[in-house]
mmCIF file of C-alpha atoms and ligand atoms in Angstrom:
data_model
loop_
_atom_site.group_PDB
_atom_site.id
_atom_site.type_symbol
_atom_site.label_atom_id
_atom_site.label_comp_id
_atom_site.label_asym_id
_atom_site.label_seq_id
_atom_site.Cartn_x
_atom_site.Cartn_y
_atom_site.Cartn_z
ATOM 1 C CA MET A 1 20.929 11.067 15.547
ATOM 2 C CA ASN A 2 20.721 13.315 12.606
ATOM 3 C CA GLY A 3 17.638 14.774 10.892
ATOM 4 C CA LYS A 4 16.619 12.173 8.905
ATOM 5 C CA ASN A 5 17.070 9.452 11.506
ATOM 6 C CA LYS A 6 14.918 11.806 13.940
ATOM 7 C CA LEU A 7 11.868 11.272 11.489
ATOM 8 C CA PRO A 8 10.409 7.845 12.840
ATOM 9 C CA LEU A 9 10.440 9.283 16.565
ATOM 10 C CA ARG A 10 8.979 12.517 15.242
ATOM 11 C CA ILE A 11 6.195 10.497 13.505
ATOM 12 C CA LEU A 12 5.860 8.254 16.598
ATOM 13 C CA THR A 13 5.224 10.897 18.837
ATOM 14 C CA ALA A 14 2.857 12.919 16.476
ATOM 15 C CA LEU A 15 0.779 9.823 16.157
ATOM 16 C CA ALA A 16 0.824 9.465 20.289
ATOM 17 C CA ALA A 17 0.038 12.812 20.422
ATOM 18 C CA GLY A 18 -2.860 12.849 17.723
ATOM 19 C CA VAL A 19 -4.384 9.771 19.664
ATOM 20 C CA LEU A 20 -4.256 11.658 22.622
ATOM 21 C CA VAL A 21 -6.105 14.731 21.477
ATOM 22 C CA GLY A 22 -8.619 12.536 19.490
ATOM 23 C CA VAL A 23 -9.562 10.768 22.742
ATOM 24 C CA VAL A 24 -10.202 14.010 24.438
ATOM 25 C CA CYS A 25 -12.183 15.400 21.403
ATOM 26 C CA HIS A 26 -13.971 12.368 21.350
ATOM 27 C CA PHE A 27 -15.257 12.093 24.975
ATOM 28 C CA ALA A 28 -15.709 15.781 25.206
ATOM 29 C CA GLY A 29 -18.264 15.762 22.286
ATOM 30 C CA TRP A 30 -15.843 17.822 19.907
ATOM 31 C CA SER A 31 -15.404 15.227 16.787
ATOM 32 C CA GLY A 32 -17.267 18.057 14.826
ATOM 33 C CA TRP A 33 -14.348 20.414 15.496
ATOM 34 C CA ALA A 34 -11.701 17.870 15.190
ATOM 35 C CA ALA A 35 -13.318 17.263 11.502
ATOM 36 C CA ALA A 36 -13.539 21.010 10.890
ATOM 37 C CA TYR A 37 -9.961 22.023 11.802
ATOM 38 C CA LEU A 38 -7.796 19.208 12.190
ATOM 39 C CA LYS A 39 -8.587 17.231 9.252
ATOM 40 C CA PRO A 40 -7.840 20.143 7.029
ATOM 41 C CA LEU A 41 -4.263 20.234 7.998
ATOM 42 C CA GLY A 42 -3.728 16.426 7.059
ATOM 43 C CA ASP A 43 -5.909 17.034 3.852
ATOM 44 C CA ILE A 44 -3.244 19.830 2.732
ATOM 45 C CA PHE A 45 -0.646 17.339 3.765
ATOM 46 C CA VAL A 46 -2.074 14.624 1.634
ATOM 47 C CA ASN A 47 -2.574 17.098 -1.218
ATOM 48 C CA LEU A 48 1.024 17.685 -1.240
ATOM 49 C CA LEU A 49 1.930 14.290 -1.735
ATOM 50 C CA LYS A 50 -0.878 13.503 -4.016
ATOM 51 C CA LEU A 51 0.844 16.016 -6.165
ATOM 52 C CA LEU A 52 4.218 14.270 -6.081
ATOM 53 C CA VAL A 53 2.760 10.820 -6.679
ATOM 54 C CA VAL A 54 2.873 10.962 -10.702
ATOM 55 C CA PRO A 55 6.133 12.535 -11.339
ATOM 56 C CA VAL A 56 7.886 10.463 -8.485
ATOM 57 C CA VAL A 57 6.514 7.367 -9.749
ATOM 58 C CA LEU A 58 7.339 8.240 -13.322
ATOM 59 C CA LEU A 59 10.708 9.745 -12.790
ATOM 60 C CA SER A 60 11.721 7.226 -10.093
ATOM 61 C CA MET A 61 11.162 4.413 -12.504
ATOM 62 C CA ILE A 62 12.680 5.749 -15.388
ATOM 63 C CA ASP A 63 15.537 6.531 -13.147
ATOM 64 C CA GLY A 64 15.782 2.948 -12.167
ATOM 65 C CA ILE A 65 15.655 1.746 -15.745
ATOM 66 C CA LEU A 66 18.541 4.034 -16.804
ATOM 67 C CA SER A 67 20.604 3.171 -13.866
ATOM 68 C CA MET A 68 20.292 -0.200 -14.648
ATOM 69 C CA GLY A 69 21.774 0.181 -18.143
ATOM 70 C CA ASP A 70 20.278 -2.541 -20.372
ATOM 71 C CA LEU A 71 16.942 -3.981 -20.755
ATOM 72 C CA LYS A 72 17.551 -7.175 -19.920
ATOM 73 C CA GLN A 73 18.414 -6.154 -16.233
ATOM 74 C CA VAL A 74 15.092 -4.340 -16.382
ATOM 75 C CA GLY A 75 13.481 -7.493 -17.410
ATOM 76 C CA THR A 76 15.124 -9.856 -14.885
ATOM 77 C CA VAL A 77 14.188 -7.157 -11.871
ATOM 78 C CA GLY A 78 10.528 -6.889 -13.152
ATOM 79 C CA VAL A 79 10.125 -10.605 -13.489
ATOM 80 C CA ARG A 80 11.418 -11.233 -9.598
ATOM 81 C CA ALA A 81 9.557 -8.209 -8.379
ATOM 82 C CA ALA A 82 6.422 -9.427 -9.939
ATOM 83 C CA ALA A 83 7.038 -13.585 -8.883
ATOM 84 C CA TYR A 84 7.566 -11.815 -5.196
ATOM 85 C CA PHE A 85 4.411 -10.000 -5.503
ATOM 86 C CA LEU A 86 2.014 -12.634 -6.728
ATOM 87 C CA ALA A 87 3.475 -15.597 -4.462
ATOM 88 C CA THR A 88 3.156 -13.536 -1.197
ATOM 89 C CA THR A 89 -0.283 -11.975 -2.335
ATOM 90 C CA ALA A 90 -1.272 -15.343 -2.834
ATOM 91 C CA ILE A 91 -0.080 -16.448 0.791
ATOM 92 C CA ALA A 92 -1.722 -13.319 2.183
ATOM 93 C CA CYS A 93 -5.063 -14.460 1.248
ATOM 94 C CA VAL A 94 -4.523 -17.776 2.635
ATOM 95 C CA ILE A 95 -3.825 -16.085 5.938
ATOM 96 C CA GLY A 96 -6.765 -14.022 5.478
ATOM 97 C CA LEU A 97 -9.047 -16.770 4.792
ATOM 98 C CA PHE A 98 -7.500 -18.929 7.975
ATOM 99 C CA PHE A 99 -8.074 -16.093 10.511
ATOM 100 C CA ALA A 100 -11.591 -15.210 8.966
ATOM 101 C CA SER A 101 -12.849 -18.981 9.028
ATOM 102 C CA LEU A 102 -11.441 -19.033 12.838
ATOM 103 C CA PHE A 103 -13.608 -16.040 13.470
ATOM 104 C CA GLN A 104 -16.582 -17.547 11.714
ATOM 105 C CA ASN A 105 -16.363 -20.896 13.294
ATOM 106 C CA ALA A 106 -15.979 -19.443 16.683
ATOM 107 C CA GLY A 107 -19.189 -17.319 15.966
ATOM 108 C CA TRP A 108 -17.798 -14.045 16.106
ATOM 109 C CA PHE A 109 -19.212 -12.865 12.744
ATOM 110 C CA PRO A 110 -22.850 -12.299 12.964
ATOM 111 C CA ASP A 111 -25.609 -13.908 10.874
ATOM 112 C CA LEU A 112 -28.113 -11.158 9.741
ATOM 113 C CA GLN A 113 -29.948 -13.012 7.435
ATOM 114 C CA GLY A 114 -33.351 -11.832 7.251
ATOM 115 C CA GLN A 115 -32.604 -8.440 8.540
ATOM 116 C CA LEU A 116 -30.454 -7.086 5.577
ATOM 117 C CA GLY A 117 -32.261 -4.499 3.697
ATOM 118 C CA GLU A 118 -30.856 -2.707 0.971
ATOM 119 C CA ALA A 119 -27.479 -2.030 2.660
ATOM 120 C CA GLU A 120 -26.480 1.392 1.396
ATOM 121 C CA TYR A 121 -23.554 1.039 -1.009
ATOM 122 C CA GLU A 122 -23.550 2.022 -4.571
ATOM 123 C CA PRO A 123 -21.016 -0.187 -6.287
ATOM 124 C CA ILE A 124 -19.058 0.570 -9.307
ATOM 125 C CA PRO A 125 -19.634 -2.099 -11.885
ATOM 126 C CA PHE A 126 -16.610 -4.229 -12.716
ATOM 127 C CA GLU A 127 -16.320 -4.208 -16.464
ATOM 128 C CA GLY A 128 -14.334 -7.484 -16.868
ATOM 129 C CA PHE A 129 -10.965 -8.491 -17.407
ATOM 130 C CA GLN A 130 -10.395 -7.833 -20.796
ATOM 131 C CA SER A 131 -11.099 -4.116 -20.014
ATOM 132 C CA VAL A 132 -9.060 -3.709 -17.270
ATOM 133 C CA LEU A 133 -6.091 -5.054 -19.381
ATOM 134 C CA VAL A 134 -6.794 -2.822 -22.198
ATOM 135 C CA ASN A 135 -7.273 0.247 -19.908
ATOM 136 C CA ILE A 136 -3.590 -0.382 -18.603
ATOM 137 C CA PHE A 137 -2.362 0.856 -22.153
ATOM 138 C CA PRO A 138 -2.813 4.565 -22.198
ATOM 139 C CA SER A 139 -3.902 6.728 -25.597
ATOM 140 C CA ASN A 140 -3.061 9.726 -24.114
ATOM 141 C CA LEU A 141 0.064 10.887 -22.270
ATOM 142 C CA TRP A 142 -1.643 13.722 -20.139
ATOM 143 C CA SER A 143 -5.040 12.067 -19.586
ATOM 144 C CA ALA A 144 -2.863 9.316 -17.746
ATOM 145 C CA PHE A 145 -0.998 11.808 -15.723
ATOM 146 C CA ALA A 146 -4.079 14.019 -14.984
ATOM 147 C CA SER A 147 -5.998 11.207 -13.772
ATOM 148 C CA ALA A 148 -3.276 9.759 -11.999
ATOM 149 C CA ASN A 149 -3.965 6.421 -13.606
ATOM 150 C CA MET A 150 -0.837 4.691 -11.851
ATOM 151 C CA LEU A 151 -0.941 1.386 -14.003
ATOM 152 C CA GLN A 152 -0.735 3.752 -17.251
ATOM 153 C CA VAL A 153 2.043 5.670 -15.359
ATOM 154 C CA ILE A 154 3.844 2.673 -15.011
ATOM 155 C CA VAL A 155 3.264 1.280 -18.587
ATOM 156 C CA ILE A 156 4.680 4.970 -19.693
ATOM 157 C CA ALA A 157 7.748 4.876 -17.721
ATOM 158 C CA LEU A 158 8.526 1.420 -19.124
ATOM 159 C CA LEU A 159 7.920 2.449 -22.745
ATOM 160 C CA PHE A 160 10.076 6.017 -22.197
ATOM 161 C CA GLY A 161 13.017 4.444 -19.972
ATOM 162 C CA GLY A 162 13.378 1.575 -22.516
ATOM 163 C CA SER A 163 13.154 4.034 -25.341
ATOM 164 C CA ILE A 164 15.801 6.311 -23.969
ATOM 165 C CA LEU A 165 18.010 3.146 -23.446
ATOM 166 C CA ALA A 166 17.659 1.930 -26.715
ATOM 167 C CA ALA A 167 18.360 5.596 -28.351
ATOM 168 C CA GLY A 168 21.782 5.756 -26.743
ATOM 169 C CA GLU A 169 23.870 8.646 -27.553
ATOM 170 C CA ARG A 170 21.071 10.392 -29.353
ATOM 171 C CA GLY A 171 18.932 10.049 -26.194
ATOM 172 C CA GLU A 172 21.476 11.512 -23.907
ATOM 173 C CA LEU A 173 19.577 14.894 -23.487
ATOM 174 C CA CYS A 174 16.356 12.882 -22.204
ATOM 175 C CA ARG A 175 18.640 10.933 -19.744
ATOM 176 C CA ASP A 176 20.057 14.336 -18.610
ATOM 177 C CA MET A 177 16.686 15.705 -18.410
ATOM 178 C CA ALA A 178 15.286 12.544 -16.400
ATOM 179 C CA GLY A 179 18.252 12.869 -13.745
ATOM 180 C CA ALA A 180 17.887 16.578 -13.326
ATOM 181 C CA LEU A 181 14.177 16.573 -13.013
ATOM 182 C CA GLY A 182 14.874 13.597 -10.558
ATOM 183 C CA ALA A 183 16.938 15.490 -8.606
ATOM 184 C CA VAL A 184 14.593 18.227 -8.254
ATOM 185 C CA MET A 185 11.754 16.470 -7.078
ATOM 186 C CA GLU A 186 13.806 14.395 -4.366
ATOM 187 C CA LYS A 187 14.554 17.944 -2.656
ATOM 188 C CA LEU A 188 10.639 18.782 -3.144
ATOM 189 C CA MET A 189 9.717 15.165 -1.654
ATOM 190 C CA GLU A 190 12.479 15.879 1.296
ATOM 191 C CA PHE A 191 10.403 19.423 2.139
ATOM 192 C CA VAL A 192 7.200 17.544 2.041
ATOM 193 C CA ILE A 193 8.470 14.630 4.084
ATOM 194 C CA SER A 194 9.684 17.043 6.649
ATOM 195 C CA LEU A 195 5.924 17.929 7.036
ATOM 196 C CA SER A 196 4.847 14.541 7.811
ATOM 197 C CA PRO A 197 4.720 14.623 11.607
ATOM 198 C CA LEU A 198 2.060 17.411 11.110
ATOM 199 C CA GLY A 199 -0.091 15.323 8.988
ATOM 200 C CA VAL A 200 0.221 12.274 11.130
ATOM 201 C CA PHE A 201 -0.962 14.566 13.852
ATOM 202 C CA ALA A 202 -3.701 15.954 12.341
ATOM 203 C CA TYR A 203 -5.164 12.706 10.898
ATOM 204 C CA MET A 204 -4.504 10.809 13.854
ATOM 205 C CA ALA A 205 -6.678 13.091 15.944
ATOM 206 C CA TRP A 206 -9.564 13.560 13.548
ATOM 207 C CA ILE A 207 -9.849 9.612 13.299
ATOM 208 C CA THR A 208 -9.816 8.862 16.862
ATOM 209 C CA ALA A 209 -12.254 11.375 17.342
ATOM 210 C CA THR A 210 -14.794 10.586 14.708
ATOM 211 C CA GLN A 211 -14.383 6.855 14.813
ATOM 212 C CA GLY A 212 -13.996 6.065 18.453
ATOM 213 C CA ALA A 213 -17.399 4.654 19.049
ATOM 214 C CA VAL A 214 -17.502 2.833 15.903
ATOM 215 C CA ILE A 215 -14.107 0.838 16.993
ATOM 216 C CA LEU A 216 -15.724 -0.019 20.533
ATOM 217 C CA GLY A 217 -19.031 -0.945 18.746
ATOM 218 C CA SER A 218 -19.927 -4.372 17.083
ATOM 219 C CA LEU A 219 -17.522 -4.098 14.294
ATOM 220 C CA PHE A 220 -14.635 -4.430 16.571
ATOM 221 C CA LEU A 221 -14.225 -8.117 15.951
ATOM 222 C CA VAL A 222 -14.060 -8.023 12.214
ATOM 223 C CA VAL A 223 -11.564 -5.045 12.310
ATOM 224 C CA LEU A 224 -9.594 -7.095 14.902
ATOM 225 C CA CYS A 225 -9.621 -10.377 12.396
ATOM 226 C CA ALA A 226 -8.221 -8.367 9.795
ATOM 227 C CA TYR A 227 -5.373 -7.218 12.025
ATOM 228 C CA LEU A 228 -4.416 -10.458 13.211
ATOM 229 C CA GLY A 229 -4.021 -11.387 9.640
ATOM 230 C CA TYR A 230 -1.933 -8.277 9.003
ATOM 231 C CA GLY A 231 0.080 -9.412 11.871
ATOM 232 C CA ALA A 232 0.730 -12.987 11.067
ATOM 233 C CA HIS A 233 1.622 -12.403 7.500
ATOM 234 C CA GLY A 234 4.016 -9.341 8.484
ATOM 235 C CA LEU A 235 5.726 -11.835 11.123
ATOM 236 C CA LEU A 236 5.827 -14.850 9.314
ATOM 237 C CA VAL A 237 6.460 -13.794 5.272
ATOM 238 C CA TYR A 238 8.249 -10.786 5.919
ATOM 239 C CA SER A 239 10.347 -11.976 8.603
ATOM 240 C CA LEU A 240 11.477 -14.576 6.685
ATOM 241 C CA SER A 241 11.893 -12.618 3.608
ATOM 242 C CA ALA A 242 14.082 -10.535 5.479
ATOM 243 C CA ARG A 243 16.234 -13.805 7.129
ATOM 244 C CA LEU A 244 16.095 -15.872 4.043
ATOM 245 C CA PHE A 245 16.553 -13.710 0.898
ATOM 246 C CA ALA A 246 17.562 -10.523 2.074
ATOM 247 C CA GLY A 247 20.209 -11.447 4.598
ATOM 248 C CA MET A 248 19.165 -9.379 7.766
ATOM 249 C CA SER A 249 17.374 -9.914 10.620
ATOM 250 C CA PRO A 250 13.820 -9.514 11.051
ATOM 251 C CA ALA A 251 14.283 -7.022 13.917
ATOM 252 C CA ARG A 252 16.501 -4.934 11.636
ATOM 253 C CA PHE A 253 14.208 -5.108 8.591
ATOM 254 C CA PHE A 254 11.123 -3.517 10.889
ATOM 255 C CA ARG A 255 13.245 -1.115 12.549
ATOM 256 C CA GLY A 256 14.459 0.142 9.246
ATOM 257 C CA SER A 257 10.849 0.266 7.521
ATOM 258 C CA PHE A 258 9.243 1.581 10.670
ATOM 259 C CA ALA A 259 9.112 5.554 9.330
ATOM 260 C CA ALA A 260 7.564 4.165 5.970
ATOM 261 C CA MET A 261 5.012 1.744 8.017
ATOM 262 C CA VAL A 262 3.899 4.373 10.356
ATOM 263 C CA PHE A 263 3.563 6.851 7.623
ATOM 264 C CA ALA A 264 1.580 4.279 5.546
ATOM 265 C CA PHE A 265 -0.805 3.720 8.709
ATOM 266 C CA THR A 266 -1.839 7.232 9.044
ATOM 267 C CA SER A 267 -1.839 8.284 5.242
ATOM 268 C CA ALA A 268 -3.623 5.178 4.163
ATOM 269 C CA SER A 269 -1.941 5.424 0.748
ATOM 270 C CA SER A 270 1.113 3.480 -0.348
ATOM 271 C CA ALA A 271 1.440 5.894 -3.191
ATOM 272 C CA ALA A 272 1.662 8.699 -0.869
ATOM 273 C CA ALA A 273 4.280 6.874 1.162
ATOM 274 C CA LEU A 274 6.480 5.996 -1.748
ATOM 275 C CA PRO A 275 9.166 8.950 -0.815
ATOM 276 C CA VAL A 276 9.426 7.539 2.612
ATOM 277 C CA SER A 277 9.707 3.808 1.692
ATOM 278 C CA ARG A 278 12.224 4.894 -0.478
ATOM 279 C CA GLN A 279 14.531 6.314 1.935
ATOM 280 C CA CYS A 280 14.116 3.239 4.276
ATOM 281 C CA ALA A 281 14.454 0.622 1.576
ATOM 282 C CA GLN A 282 17.892 2.415 0.840
ATOM 283 C CA ALA A 283 18.950 2.874 4.404
ATOM 284 C CA LEU A 284 18.180 -0.646 4.878
ATOM 285 C CA GLY A 285 20.823 -1.332 2.148
ATOM 286 C CA ALA A 286 18.466 -1.861 -0.946
ATOM 287 C CA ARG A 287 20.363 -1.205 -4.609
ATOM 288 C CA GLU A 288 19.570 2.373 -5.348
ATOM 289 C CA GLU A 289 18.414 1.190 -9.029
ATOM 290 C CA VAL A 290 16.502 -1.607 -7.620
ATOM 291 C CA ALA A 291 14.254 0.667 -4.883
ATOM 292 C CA ALA A 292 13.835 3.151 -7.780
ATOM 293 C CA PHE A 293 12.121 0.465 -10.113
ATOM 294 C CA VAL A 294 10.497 -2.032 -7.661
ATOM 295 C CA LEU A 295 9.048 0.329 -5.179
ATOM 296 C CA PRO A 296 6.419 2.254 -7.107
ATOM 297 C CA LEU A 297 5.674 -1.070 -9.180
ATOM 298 C CA GLY A 298 4.940 -2.388 -5.611
ATOM 299 C CA ALA A 299 3.197 0.684 -4.286
ATOM 300 C CA THR A 300 0.739 -0.048 -7.543
ATOM 301 C CA ILE A 301 0.379 -3.570 -7.675
ATOM 302 C CA ASN A 302 1.572 -5.375 -4.723
ATOM 303 C CA MET A 303 -1.082 -4.977 -1.853
ATOM 304 C CA ASP A 304 -0.740 -8.017 0.687
ATOM 305 C CA GLY A 305 -2.604 -6.023 3.328
ATOM 306 C CA THR A 306 -5.584 -5.426 0.932
ATOM 307 C CA ALA A 307 -5.542 -9.143 -0.144
ATOM 308 C CA ILE A 308 -6.203 -10.082 3.548
ATOM 309 C CA TYR A 309 -8.601 -7.137 4.156
ATOM 310 C CA GLN A 310 -10.655 -8.436 1.006
ATOM 311 C CA CYS A 311 -10.579 -12.368 2.369
ATOM 312 C CA VAL A 312 -11.780 -11.082 5.835
ATOM 313 C CA ALA A 313 -14.124 -8.726 4.310
ATOM 314 C CA THR A 314 -15.741 -11.359 1.993
ATOM 315 C CA VAL A 315 -15.777 -13.869 4.768
ATOM 316 C CA PHE A 316 -17.668 -11.562 7.102
ATOM 317 C CA ILE A 317 -19.994 -10.361 4.622
ATOM 318 C CA ALA A 318 -21.140 -13.955 3.503
ATOM 319 C CA SER A 319 -21.465 -14.691 7.116
ATOM 320 C CA CYS A 320 -23.908 -11.695 7.630
ATOM 321 C CA ALA A 321 -25.671 -12.940 4.439
ATOM 322 C CA GLY A 322 -25.805 -16.296 6.055
ATOM 323 C CA ILE A 323 -23.639 -17.792 3.428
ATOM 324 C CA ARG A 324 -20.805 -20.295 4.251
ATOM 325 C CA LEU A 325 -18.204 -20.625 1.837
ATOM 326 C CA SER A 326 -17.103 -23.912 0.501
ATOM 327 C CA LEU A 327 -13.257 -24.895 -0.418
ATOM 328 C CA ALA A 328 -13.882 -24.302 -4.049
ATOM 329 C CA GLN A 329 -15.337 -20.917 -3.252
ATOM 330 C CA MET A 330 -12.479 -20.074 -0.972
ATOM 331 C CA ALA A 331 -10.185 -21.048 -3.967
ATOM 332 C CA VAL A 332 -12.289 -18.339 -5.927
ATOM 333 C CA VAL A 333 -11.610 -16.052 -3.265
ATOM 334 C CA VAL A 334 -7.740 -16.742 -3.348
ATOM 335 C CA ALA A 335 -7.682 -16.076 -7.003
ATOM 336 C CA THR A 336 -9.947 -12.993 -7.234
ATOM 337 C CA ALA A 337 -8.649 -11.197 -4.303
ATOM 338 C CA THR A 338 -5.017 -11.678 -5.673
ATOM 339 C CA LEU A 339 -6.287 -9.834 -8.913
ATOM 340 C CA ALA A 340 -8.365 -7.467 -7.342
ATOM 341 C CA ALA A 341 -5.306 -6.687 -4.776
ATOM 342 C CA VAL A 342 -3.083 -6.218 -8.249
ATOM 343 C CA GLY A 343 -5.813 -3.778 -9.634
ATOM 344 C CA THR A 344 -6.114 -1.726 -6.409
ATOM 345 C CA ALA A 345 -4.771 1.638 -6.691
ATOM 346 C CA GLY A 346 -2.431 2.663 -3.943
ATOM 347 C CA VAL A 347 -4.403 5.251 -2.331
ATOM 348 C CA SER A 348 -6.914 5.529 0.500
ATOM 349 C CA GLY A 349 -10.135 3.227 0.023
ATOM 350 C CA ALA A 350 -9.065 1.985 -3.153
ATOM 351 C CA GLY A 351 -9.343 -1.638 -1.855
ATOM 352 C CA MET A 352 -12.903 -1.185 -0.722
ATOM 353 C CA ILE A 353 -13.804 -0.533 -4.274
ATOM 354 C CA MET A 354 -12.090 -3.750 -5.692
ATOM 355 C CA LEU A 355 -13.706 -5.743 -3.188
ATOM 356 C CA ALA A 356 -16.834 -5.351 -5.326
ATOM 357 C CA MET A 357 -15.199 -7.961 -7.657
ATOM 358 C CA VAL A 358 -14.662 -10.441 -5.174
ATOM 359 C CA LEU A 359 -18.271 -10.251 -3.763
ATOM 360 C CA GLU A 360 -19.547 -10.672 -7.485
ATOM 361 C CA ALA A 361 -17.399 -13.398 -8.376
ATOM 362 C CA LEU A 362 -19.175 -15.138 -5.430
ATOM 363 C CA GLY A 363 -22.637 -14.051 -6.400
ATOM 364 C CA ILE A 364 -22.546 -12.225 -2.821
ATOM 365 C CA PRO A 365 -24.637 -9.104 -3.511
ATOM 366 C CA VAL A 366 -22.110 -6.144 -3.655
ATOM 367 C CA ALA A 367 -24.380 -3.409 -2.038
ATOM 368 C CA TYR A 368 -23.559 -5.687 1.361
ATOM 369 C CA ILE A 369 -20.119 -3.469 1.465
ATOM 370 C CA GLY A 370 -22.271 -1.024 3.364
ATOM 371 C CA LEU A 371 -22.264 -3.165 6.347
ATOM 372 C CA ILE A 372 -18.445 -2.130 6.812
ATOM 373 C CA VAL A 373 -17.868 1.173 5.039
ATOM 374 C CA ALA A 374 -17.928 2.808 8.469
ATOM 375 C CA VAL A 375 -14.597 1.202 9.412
ATOM 376 C CA ASP A 376 -13.063 1.039 6.207
ATOM 377 C CA ARG A 377 -10.360 3.530 7.091
ATOM 378 C CA LEU A 378 -9.511 1.378 9.934
ATOM 379 C CA PHE A 379 -9.204 -1.552 7.965
ATOM 380 C CA ASP A 380 -7.187 0.584 5.465
ATOM 381 C CA MET A 381 -4.882 1.977 7.683
ATOM 382 C CA GLY A 382 -3.431 -1.346 8.626
ATOM 383 C CA ARG A 383 -3.730 -2.934 5.180
ATOM 384 C CA THR A 384 -1.533 0.169 3.764
ATOM 385 C CA CYS A 385 0.903 -0.429 6.462
ATOM 386 C CA LEU A 386 1.555 -4.047 5.489
ATOM 387 C CA ASN A 387 1.170 -3.133 1.723
ATOM 388 C CA VAL A 388 4.118 -0.838 1.875
ATOM 389 C CA SER A 389 6.324 -3.223 4.229
ATOM 390 C CA GLY A 390 5.539 -5.968 1.154
ATOM 391 C CA ASP A 391 7.248 -3.484 -1.031
ATOM 392 C CA ILE A 392 10.485 -2.661 0.970
ATOM 393 C CA ALA A 393 10.851 -6.449 1.815
ATOM 394 C CA CYS A 394 10.469 -6.831 -2.236
ATOM 395 C CA ALA A 395 13.082 -4.046 -2.928
ATOM 396 C CA LEU A 396 15.526 -5.795 -0.610
ATOM 397 C CA CYS A 397 15.244 -9.270 -1.547
ATOM 398 C CA VAL A 398 15.323 -8.506 -5.440
ATOM 399 C CA SER A 399 18.409 -6.013 -4.434
ATOM 400 C CA ARG A 400 20.193 -9.199 -3.070
ATOM 401 C CA TRP A 401 18.676 -11.709 -6.098
ATOM 402 C CA GLN A 402 20.318 -9.519 -8.489
ATOM 403 C CA GLY A 403 23.861 -10.263 -6.848
ATOM 404 C CA GLY A 404 26.704 -8.303 -5.639
ATOM 405 C CA LYS A 405 28.146 -7.861 -2.321
ATOM 406 C CA ARG A 406 26.731 -5.525 0.344
ATOM 407 C CA ARG A 407 29.402 -2.694 1.127
ATOM 408 C CA GLY A 408 28.537 -1.073 4.573
ATOM 409 C CA LEU A 409 24.862 -0.070 4.048
ATOM 410 C CA HIS A 410 24.946 -0.340 0.325
ATOM 411 C CA TRP A 411 24.897 -2.938 -2.463
ATOM 412 C CA THR A 412 27.893 -3.078 -5.156
ATOM 413 C CA ARG A 413 27.758 -4.943 -8.215
ATOM 414 C CA ALA A 414 29.292 -8.254 -8.761
HETATM 415 N N1 LIG B 1 -4.965 2.284 0.991
HETATM 416 C C1 LIG B 1 -4.333 1.182 0.215
HETATM 417 C C2 LIG B 1 -2.848 1.490 -0.335
HETATM 418 O O1 LIG B 1 -2.680 2.578 -0.766
HETATM 419 C C3 LIG B 1 -5.057 0.530 -0.689
HETATM 420 C C4 LIG B 1 -6.516 -0.106 -0.289
HETATM 421 O O2 LIG B 1 -7.380 0.887 -0.003
HETATM 422 O O3 LIG B 1 -6.495 -1.435 -0.056
HETATM 423 O O4 LIG B 1 -1.787 0.717 -0.142
#
């Protein structure tokens, strides 16, 4: 086993050790200590990852576009990936609603009508689809980078990657520069990833120490409902994707994606998990240029776990407010949660902010998000794990759809 292959094992050991330390801290009443001394270690690690997110997405996508060599191929890969993302996210919504309705019908979601005061949550106003669309197009290169607005960064990568291709020989220097910068980023990523067991340990210990009581409390059922949805979607949709489209056994898919899944679970950020998911996808045999293009796109717009969470949370909050959703309202949930998931940034906690959009579409008071704020991190870990698995599944499927034969572990062009 070489150093890279040991990473999943190291991360898993760190996760188990973190839970153990967290449980001890929780019961010994040292949660404050864990928050003060362990969490900062995890924060440092996540800061380093955040530092990499913009350059990795930008250079990875430009690299993907340049290695595809022509704009037509970029178009087909983009359209295929987007079709996969949208279809699986819509299925995720249906699965989320299915489990949430089961729980509601079983009477496991409370009806708190009359007892709900002003739940503490200050929603960010949703400004409408037009302004969301307009804001995807950046007016300033640097402000897009500085604010890490990933949809804008993707647009910049598409425009610049496409233009370097179109410039042909005269753009040669830029092509070489993008390649050289990409190589440097890869080394930096390797270094930061090698620190991941430490980050995973620190975060797990902190979360278990501080959220232990909440897991045991009344919100347990709604978190369980979301996790059933995550599990069902992963087993159903990604197993089928792996078997039918990517030509590999589900067991191999999940084994190969394991490091990225554990990493996403602990960091709760698809964008931060990008370097690891790229390694996993390539080790599973995804074409290099497809993985380089599809994974950053997926980490920004493909959020099946988030969609499930938003559906479950919507039904739960509606139930607390004494509302039962009709079939037509559920259709609205599927449509808005799919869009909200696309608009969710691949960072921790973003899915809860976009939940406001779904609630608003149904006329449910957005302030009721306050009911589940305390456990958002628990939802977030599972949904990010699923989000990242979906990105890897898509990279493998699109690699296959682009044609070519797999030689050993790598695809070659037909
Ligand atoms: N944390 C999720 C992700 O990065 C987004 C969310 O909050 O739903 O994939």
